[in-house]
């Protein structure tokens, strides 16, 4: 307890709130920019079934440092990596509350017929909550998702 009292003497309440707000913004931005904004592109990559042109190349020289010189292998690996990426984000979403999961799905993982995302004004009535609670929930959900995803990759050393 002495440590907490010492810290309270070093930082003002406003400074502590500022640090926490900055941290929250970091995780929200991380979730949106590194994961949710890339969702549709990665999902499309994971679903591609066409095979690239297959061309055999015979050479006396090694193909360099890349052991996967085959276009077919590279294509298959990208598809597998995309599926693993999707599994990671879905696993992280399972740690969210059901209302937070639904909000993330509606806002970031579904598109309208014209290809754009649904607006907040369309989503919060579907969740049966008011506008103020919607924005609070959205912030909480994005922060928790960002923390979970960032934690997964910082533990592995892959961030």
XYZ file of N, CA and C in Angstrom:
477
model
N 0.814 -1.197 0.000
C 0.000 0.000 0.000
C 0.855 1.257 0.000
N 2.053 1.187 0.566
C 2.906 2.363 0.581
C 3.291 2.773 -0.827
N 3.484 1.763 -1.691
C 3.846 2.065 -3.069
C 2.743 2.880 -3.744
N 1.490 2.459 -3.562
C 0.360 3.170 -4.157
C 0.286 4.595 -3.623
N 0.514 4.761 -2.344
C 0.487 6.102 -1.756
C 1.614 6.950 -2.311
N 2.785 6.341 -2.503
C 3.916 7.071 -3.076
C 3.622 7.516 -4.506
N 3.009 6.626 -5.286
C 2.684 6.948 -6.679
C 1.669 8.085 -6.733
N 0.679 8.026 -5.866
C -0.326 9.088 -5.844
C 0.308 10.433 -5.542
N 1.400 10.434 -4.788
C 2.102 11.678 -4.495
C 2.921 12.175 -5.669
N 3.366 11.254 -6.536
C 4.199 11.620 -7.681
C 3.362 12.155 -8.829
N 2.242 11.479 -9.111
C 1.390 11.865 -10.224
C 0.068 12.414 -9.710
N -0.412 13.440 -10.375
C -1.727 13.969 -10.016
C -2.799 13.048 -10.588
N -4.008 13.187 -10.115
C -5.117 12.383 -10.621
C -5.316 12.629 -12.120
N -5.167 13.868 -12.544
C -5.321 14.205 -13.966
C -4.243 13.526 -14.807
N -3.004 13.469 -14.285
C -1.924 12.810 -15.030
C -2.189 11.310 -15.154
N -2.647 10.689 -14.067
C -2.953 9.256 -14.099
C -4.074 8.985 -15.096
N -5.128 9.801 -15.077
C -6.226 9.624 -16.024
C -5.756 9.809 -17.457
N -4.836 10.747 -17.666
C -4.288 10.977 -19.003
C -3.506 9.753 -19.488
N -2.670 9.177 -18.609
C -1.918 7.975 -18.975
C -2.855 6.842 -19.348
N -3.896 6.647 -18.541
C -4.852 5.565 -18.798
C -5.617 5.786 -20.094
N -5.974 7.045 -20.364
C -6.683 7.363 -21.601
C -5.783 7.101 -22.803
N -4.504 7.483 -22.711
C -3.561 7.239 -23.799
C -3.399 5.742 -24.044
N -3.347 4.967 -22.971
C -3.219 3.522 -23.086
C -4.458 2.939 -23.756
N -5.624 3.404 -23.351
C -6.867 2.939 -23.945
C -6.893 3.258 -25.436
N -6.501 4.465 -25.795
C -6.478 4.856 -27.210
C -5.504 3.999 -28.007
N -4.370 3.626 -27.413
C -3.401 2.767 -28.086
C -4.039 1.432 -28.468
N -4.725 0.794 -27.520
C -5.323 -0.515 -27.782
C -6.488 -0.422 -28.757
N -7.263 0.637 -28.671
C -8.365 0.834 -29.617
C -7.809 0.983 -31.033
N -6.794 1.815 -31.174
C -6.173 2.044 -32.484
C -5.534 0.755 -33.006
N -4.885 0.009 -32.119
C -4.256 -1.251 -32.505
C -5.299 -2.232 -33.048
N -6.409 -2.373 -32.345
C -7.464 -3.296 -32.783
C -8.036 -2.872 -34.130
N -8.291 -1.585 -34.285
C -8.889 -1.112 -35.542
C -7.915 -1.196 -36.703
N -6.725 -0.637 -36.548
C -5.799 -0.534 -37.680
C -5.138 -1.855 -38.050
N -4.745 -2.638 -37.060
C -4.001 -3.859 -37.347
C -4.875 -5.084 -37.546
N -6.130 -5.008 -37.141
C -6.981 -6.179 -37.236
C -8.289 -5.896 -37.967
N -9.115 -5.042 -37.444
C -10.466 -4.886 -37.987
C -10.484 -4.226 -39.364
N -9.607 -3.267 -39.604
C -9.575 -2.616 -40.914
C -9.056 -3.564 -42.003
N -8.377 -4.630 -41.619
C -7.824 -5.586 -42.572
C -8.696 -6.830 -42.714
N -9.763 -6.898 -41.960
C -10.583 -8.108 -41.885
C -11.068 -8.593 -43.257
N -11.665 -7.724 -44.052
C -12.257 -8.159 -45.327
C -11.192 -8.618 -46.320
N -10.052 -7.958 -46.311
C -8.967 -8.347 -47.215
C -8.433 -9.729 -46.835
N -8.205 -9.930 -45.551
C -7.687 -11.220 -45.088
C -8.725 -12.324 -45.304
N -9.987 -12.006 -45.044
C -11.049 -12.991 -45.255
C -11.087 -13.417 -46.725
N -10.960 -12.472 -47.629
C -10.950 -12.790 -49.058
C -9.741 -13.662 -49.416
N -8.599 -13.343 -48.833
C -7.391 -14.139 -49.113
C -7.565 -15.581 -48.627
N -8.266 -15.753 -47.518
C -8.436 -17.100 -46.961
C -9.401 -17.940 -47.775
N -10.246 -17.305 -48.567
C -11.277 -18.020 -49.311
C -10.937 -18.248 -50.767
N -9.822 -17.731 -51.222
C -9.463 -17.914 -52.628
C -9.201 -19.381 -52.906
N -9.836 -19.854 -53.946
C -9.666 -21.260 -54.305
C -8.954 -21.430 -55.641
N -8.794 -20.363 -56.387
C -8.120 -20.494 -57.669
C -6.638 -20.771 -57.448
N -6.076 -21.510 -58.340
C -4.666 -21.854 -58.259
C -3.923 -20.971 -59.248
N -2.810 -20.382 -58.820
C -2.058 -19.549 -59.751
C -1.467 -20.397 -60.866
N -0.996 -19.730 -61.913
C -0.416 -20.476 -63.024
C 0.778 -21.287 -62.526
N 0.842 -22.500 -62.984
C 1.909 -23.387 -62.550
C 2.918 -23.481 -63.683
N 4.135 -23.059 -63.387
C 5.198 -23.083 -64.373
C 6.412 -23.738 -63.744
N 6.913 -24.753 -64.367
C 8.115 -25.407 -63.867
C 9.331 -24.650 -64.363
N 10.294 -24.491 -63.481
C 11.523 -23.812 -63.852
C 12.679 -24.713 -63.478
N 13.533 -24.961 -64.425
C 14.723 -25.768 -64.173
C 15.906 -24.815 -64.253
N 16.730 -24.855 -63.194
C 17.847 -23.933 -63.133
C 19.025 -24.624 -62.479
N 20.231 -24.203 -62.878
C 21.449 -24.725 -62.261
C 21.779 -23.971 -60.981
N 21.198 -22.795 -60.826
C 21.507 -21.988 -59.639
C 20.371 -22.095 -58.639
N 20.714 -22.073 -57.356
C 19.645 -22.115 -56.360
C 18.764 -20.878 -56.448
N 17.541 -21.006 -55.986
C 16.566 -19.928 -56.097
C 16.713 -18.828 -55.061
N 17.776 -18.781 -54.324
C 17.952 -17.739 -53.318
C 17.661 -18.272 -51.930
N 17.396 -17.364 -51.019
C 17.204 -17.755 -49.622
C 15.774 -18.185 -49.324
N 14.845 -17.993 -50.267
C 13.453 -18.364 -50.043
C 13.265 -19.841 -50.376
N 12.983 -20.695 -49.369
C 12.814 -22.115 -49.660
C 11.514 -22.424 -50.405
N 10.569 -21.495 -50.402
C 9.286 -21.701 -51.071
C 9.268 -20.954 -52.397
N 9.987 -21.470 -53.358
C 10.088 -20.793 -54.645
C 8.867 -21.018 -55.515
N 8.132 -22.056 -55.246
C 6.976 -22.385 -56.057
C 5.860 -21.373 -55.828
N 5.295 -20.891 -56.921
C 4.162 -19.964 -56.811
C 2.976 -20.646 -56.152
N 2.811 -21.920 -56.447
C 1.706 -22.679 -55.860
C 1.873 -22.776 -54.349
N 3.097 -23.066 -53.901
C 3.357 -23.161 -52.467
C 3.127 -21.811 -51.787
N 3.626 -20.752 -52.416
C 3.460 -19.420 -51.837
C 1.977 -19.058 -51.725
N 1.201 -19.378 -52.752
C -0.228 -19.093 -52.745
C -0.913 -19.870 -51.636
N -0.587 -21.149 -51.514
C -1.193 -21.991 -50.479
C -0.818 -21.488 -49.090
N 0.417 -21.094 -48.906
C 0.860 -20.581 -47.603
C 0.127 -19.299 -47.226
N -0.065 -18.413 -48.185
C -0.790 -17.175 -47.905
C -2.228 -17.459 -47.492
N -2.846 -18.412 -48.137
C -4.217 -18.776 -47.799
C -4.292 -19.369 -46.387
N -3.334 -20.223 -46.053
C -3.295 -20.821 -44.714
C -3.031 -19.758 -43.660
N -2.098 -18.848 -43.933
C -1.798 -17.771 -42.985
C -3.022 -16.881 -42.771
N -3.753 -16.631 -43.831
C -4.965 -15.812 -43.704
C -6.001 -16.517 -42.832
N -6.150 -17.819 -43.000
C -7.089 -18.569 -42.152
C -6.649 -18.559 -40.693
N -5.358 -18.678 -40.456
C -4.838 -18.619 -39.084
C -5.086 -17.236 -38.471
N -4.923 -16.188 -39.268
C -5.166 -14.813 -38.818
C -6.632 -14.681 -38.405
N -7.539 -15.218 -39.221
C -8.963 -15.169 -38.899
C -9.265 -15.955 -37.620
N -8.652 -17.116 -37.483
C -8.851 -17.903 -36.258
C -8.405 -17.112 -35.031
N -7.316 -16.391 -35.157
C -6.785 -15.598 -34.048
C -7.764 -14.505 -33.640
N -8.295 -13.787 -34.615
C -9.218 -12.698 -34.265
C -10.526 -13.256 -33.691
N -11.008 -14.370 -34.226
C -12.238 -14.962 -33.689
C -12.025 -15.513 -32.282
N -10.859 -16.097 -32.026
C -10.546 -16.567 -30.674
C -10.503 -15.404 -29.693
N -9.907 -14.298 -30.111
C -9.831 -13.112 -29.245
C -11.228 -12.555 -28.988
N -12.084 -12.599 -29.986
C -13.444 -12.073 -29.821
C -14.256 -12.913 -28.839
N -13.933 -14.186 -28.717
C -14.664 -15.050 -27.782
C -14.484 -14.606 -26.338
N -13.413 -13.855 -26.061
C -13.179 -13.383 -24.698
C -14.030 -12.154 -24.358
N -14.682 -11.587 -25.369
C -15.531 -10.414 -25.144
C -16.914 -10.840 -24.668
N -17.603 -9.920 -24.041
C -18.993 -10.155 -23.637
C -19.848 -10.294 -24.903
N -20.967 -11.005 -24.830
C -21.807 -11.202 -26.020
C -22.221 -9.891 -26.703
N -22.568 -8.872 -25.935
C -22.960 -7.588 -26.540
C -21.777 -6.944 -27.260
N -20.581 -7.076 -26.696
C -19.388 -6.526 -27.336
C -19.072 -7.279 -28.628
N -19.221 -8.596 -28.593
C -18.999 -9.398 -29.795
C -19.944 -8.975 -30.913
N -21.212 -8.843 -30.571
C -22.228 -8.461 -31.564
C -21.922 -7.092 -32.147
N -21.519 -6.155 -31.307
C -21.179 -4.812 -31.767
C -20.016 -4.862 -32.766
N -18.950 -5.578 -32.416
C -17.784 -5.690 -33.307
C -18.182 -6.345 -34.629
N -18.974 -7.399 -34.557
C -19.412 -8.079 -35.780
C -20.212 -7.146 -36.675
N -21.188 -6.451 -36.094
C -22.038 -5.565 -36.895
C -21.258 -4.380 -37.458
N -20.377 -3.805 -36.651
C -19.669 -2.595 -37.069
C -18.500 -2.881 -38.010
N -17.753 -3.952 -37.751
C -16.493 -4.165 -38.476
C -16.463 -5.401 -39.367
N -17.395 -6.324 -39.198
C -17.298 -7.580 -39.931
C -18.480 -7.844 -40.855
N -19.309 -6.863 -41.035
C -20.419 -6.958 -41.982
C -20.433 -5.691 -42.820
N -20.842 -5.851 -44.058
C -20.930 -4.691 -44.955
C -22.329 -4.591 -45.529
N -22.658 -3.364 -45.901
C -23.934 -3.125 -46.578
C -23.825 -3.620 -48.015
N -24.929 -3.609 -48.731
C -24.929 -4.060 -50.127
C -24.018 -3.221 -51.013
N -23.821 -1.948 -50.647
C -22.959 -1.088 -51.458
C -21.484 -1.226 -51.082
N -21.158 -2.117 -50.126
C -19.769 -2.374 -49.757
C -19.257 -1.537 -48.605
N -20.049 -0.606 -48.128
C -19.598 0.227 -47.005
C -20.034 -0.408 -45.683
N -19.417 0.045 -44.617
C -19.774 -0.457 -43.288
C -21.048 0.205 -42.804
N -21.717 -0.472 -41.910
C -22.913 0.102 -41.303
C -22.522 1.256 -40.387
N -23.355 2.281 -40.343
C -23.099 3.426 -39.470
C -23.507 3.079 -38.046
N -22.950 3.805 -37.102
C -23.272 3.594 -35.690
C -24.769 3.753 -35.442
N -25.383 4.695 -36.134
C -26.809 4.969 -35.949
C -27.687 3.789 -36.352
N -27.189 2.933 -37.228
C -27.929 1.753 -37.645
C -27.704 0.606 -36.655
N -26.542 0.579 -36.042
C -26.157 -0.553 -35.196
C -26.763 -0.494 -33.801
N -26.700 0.662 -33.132
C -27.122 0.658 -31.723
C -28.591 0.298 -31.504
N -29.511 0.622 -32.416
C -30.878 0.126 -32.200
C -30.968 -1.411 -32.289
N -30.111 -2.013 -33.114
C -30.103 -3.470 -33.240
C -29.625 -4.144 -31.953
N -28.831 -3.416 -31.177
C -28.326 -3.944 -29.914
C -29.258 -3.614 -28.744
N -30.313 -2.859 -29.047
C -31.297 -2.439 -28.045
C -30.669 -1.622 -26.916
N -29.754 -0.724 -27.315
C -29.142 0.186 -26.339
C -29.186 1.594 -26.898
N -29.007 2.561 -26.028
C -29.000 3.953 -26.444
C -27.671 4.355 -27.046
N -27.655 5.532 -27.630
C -26.472 6.038 -28.312
C -25.277 6.186 -27.365
N -25.505 6.754 -26.184
C -24.419 6.965 -25.230
C -23.822 5.634 -24.792
N -24.685 4.677 -24.448
C -24.198 3.361 -24.016
C -23.497 2.648 -25.157
N -23.978 2.848 -26.382
C -23.342 2.237 -27.549
C -21.897 2.683 -27.671
N -21.641 3.981 -27.567
C -20.272 4.482 -27.721
C -19.381 4.037 -26.562
N -19.938 3.928 -25.370
C -19.171 3.401 -24.239
C -18.805 1.941 -24.487
N -19.793 1.161 -24.925
C -19.584 -0.257 -25.192
C -18.589 -0.465 -26.331
N -18.689 0.355 -27.341
C -17.780 0.263 -28.486
C -16.343 0.501 -28.039
N -16.136 1.527 -27.231
C -14.803 1.836 -26.723
C -14.266 0.681 -25.870
N -15.113 0.164 -24.993
C -14.710 -0.959 -24.128
C -14.373 -2.200 -24.954
N -15.206 -2.499 -25.929
C -15.001 -3.695 -26.761
C -13.709 -3.593 -27.561
N -13.472 -2.442 -28.168
C -12.256 -2.263 -28.960
C -11.011 -2.315 -28.080
N -11.100 -1.714 -26.907
C -9.947 -1.748 -25.994
C -9.653 -3.184 -25.576
N -10.670 -3.924 -25.165
C -10.460 -5.298 -24.718
C -9.947 -6.188 -25.851
N -10.488 -6.005 -27.048
C -10.018 -6.778 -28.198
C -8.564 -6.431 -28.507
N -8.244 -5.150 -28.493
C -6.868 -4.718 -28.735
C -5.898 -5.274 -27.706
N -6.298 -5.248 -26.443
C -5.448 -5.808 -25.375
C -5.217 -7.299 -25.593
N -6.276 -8.009 -25.919
C -6.176 -9.455 -26.119
C -5.258 -9.776 -27.301
N -5.465 -9.118 -28.418
C -4.661 -9.385 -29.616
C -3.217 -8.940 -29.430
N -3.023 -7.791 -28.823
C -1.665 -7.303 -28.585
C -0.947 -8.242 -27.629
N -1.656 -8.713 -26.603
C -1.073 -9.634 -25.640
C -0.646 -10.940 -26.274
N -1.435 -11.441 -27.207
C -1.093 -12.689 -27.892
C 0.227 -12.564 -28.629
N 0.411 -11.458 -29.306
C 1.596 -11.313 -30.133
C 2.797 -10.806 -29.370
N 2.590 -10.065 -28.286
C 3.745 -9.635 -27.502
C 4.302 -10.811 -26.701
N 3.430 -11.773 -26.326
C 3.896 -12.971 -25.629
C 4.747 -13.829 -26.549
N 4.390 -13.868 -27.808
C 5.135 -14.685 -28.788
C 6.358 -13.948 -29.334
N 6.415 -12.631 -29.085
C 7.508 -11.846 -29.653
C 7.285 -11.506 -31.101
N 6.022 -11.512 -31.530
C 5.698 -11.294 -32.943
C 5.096 -9.926 -33.199
N 5.054 -9.046 -32.253
C 4.394 -7.755 -32.476
C 5.249 -6.916 -33.339
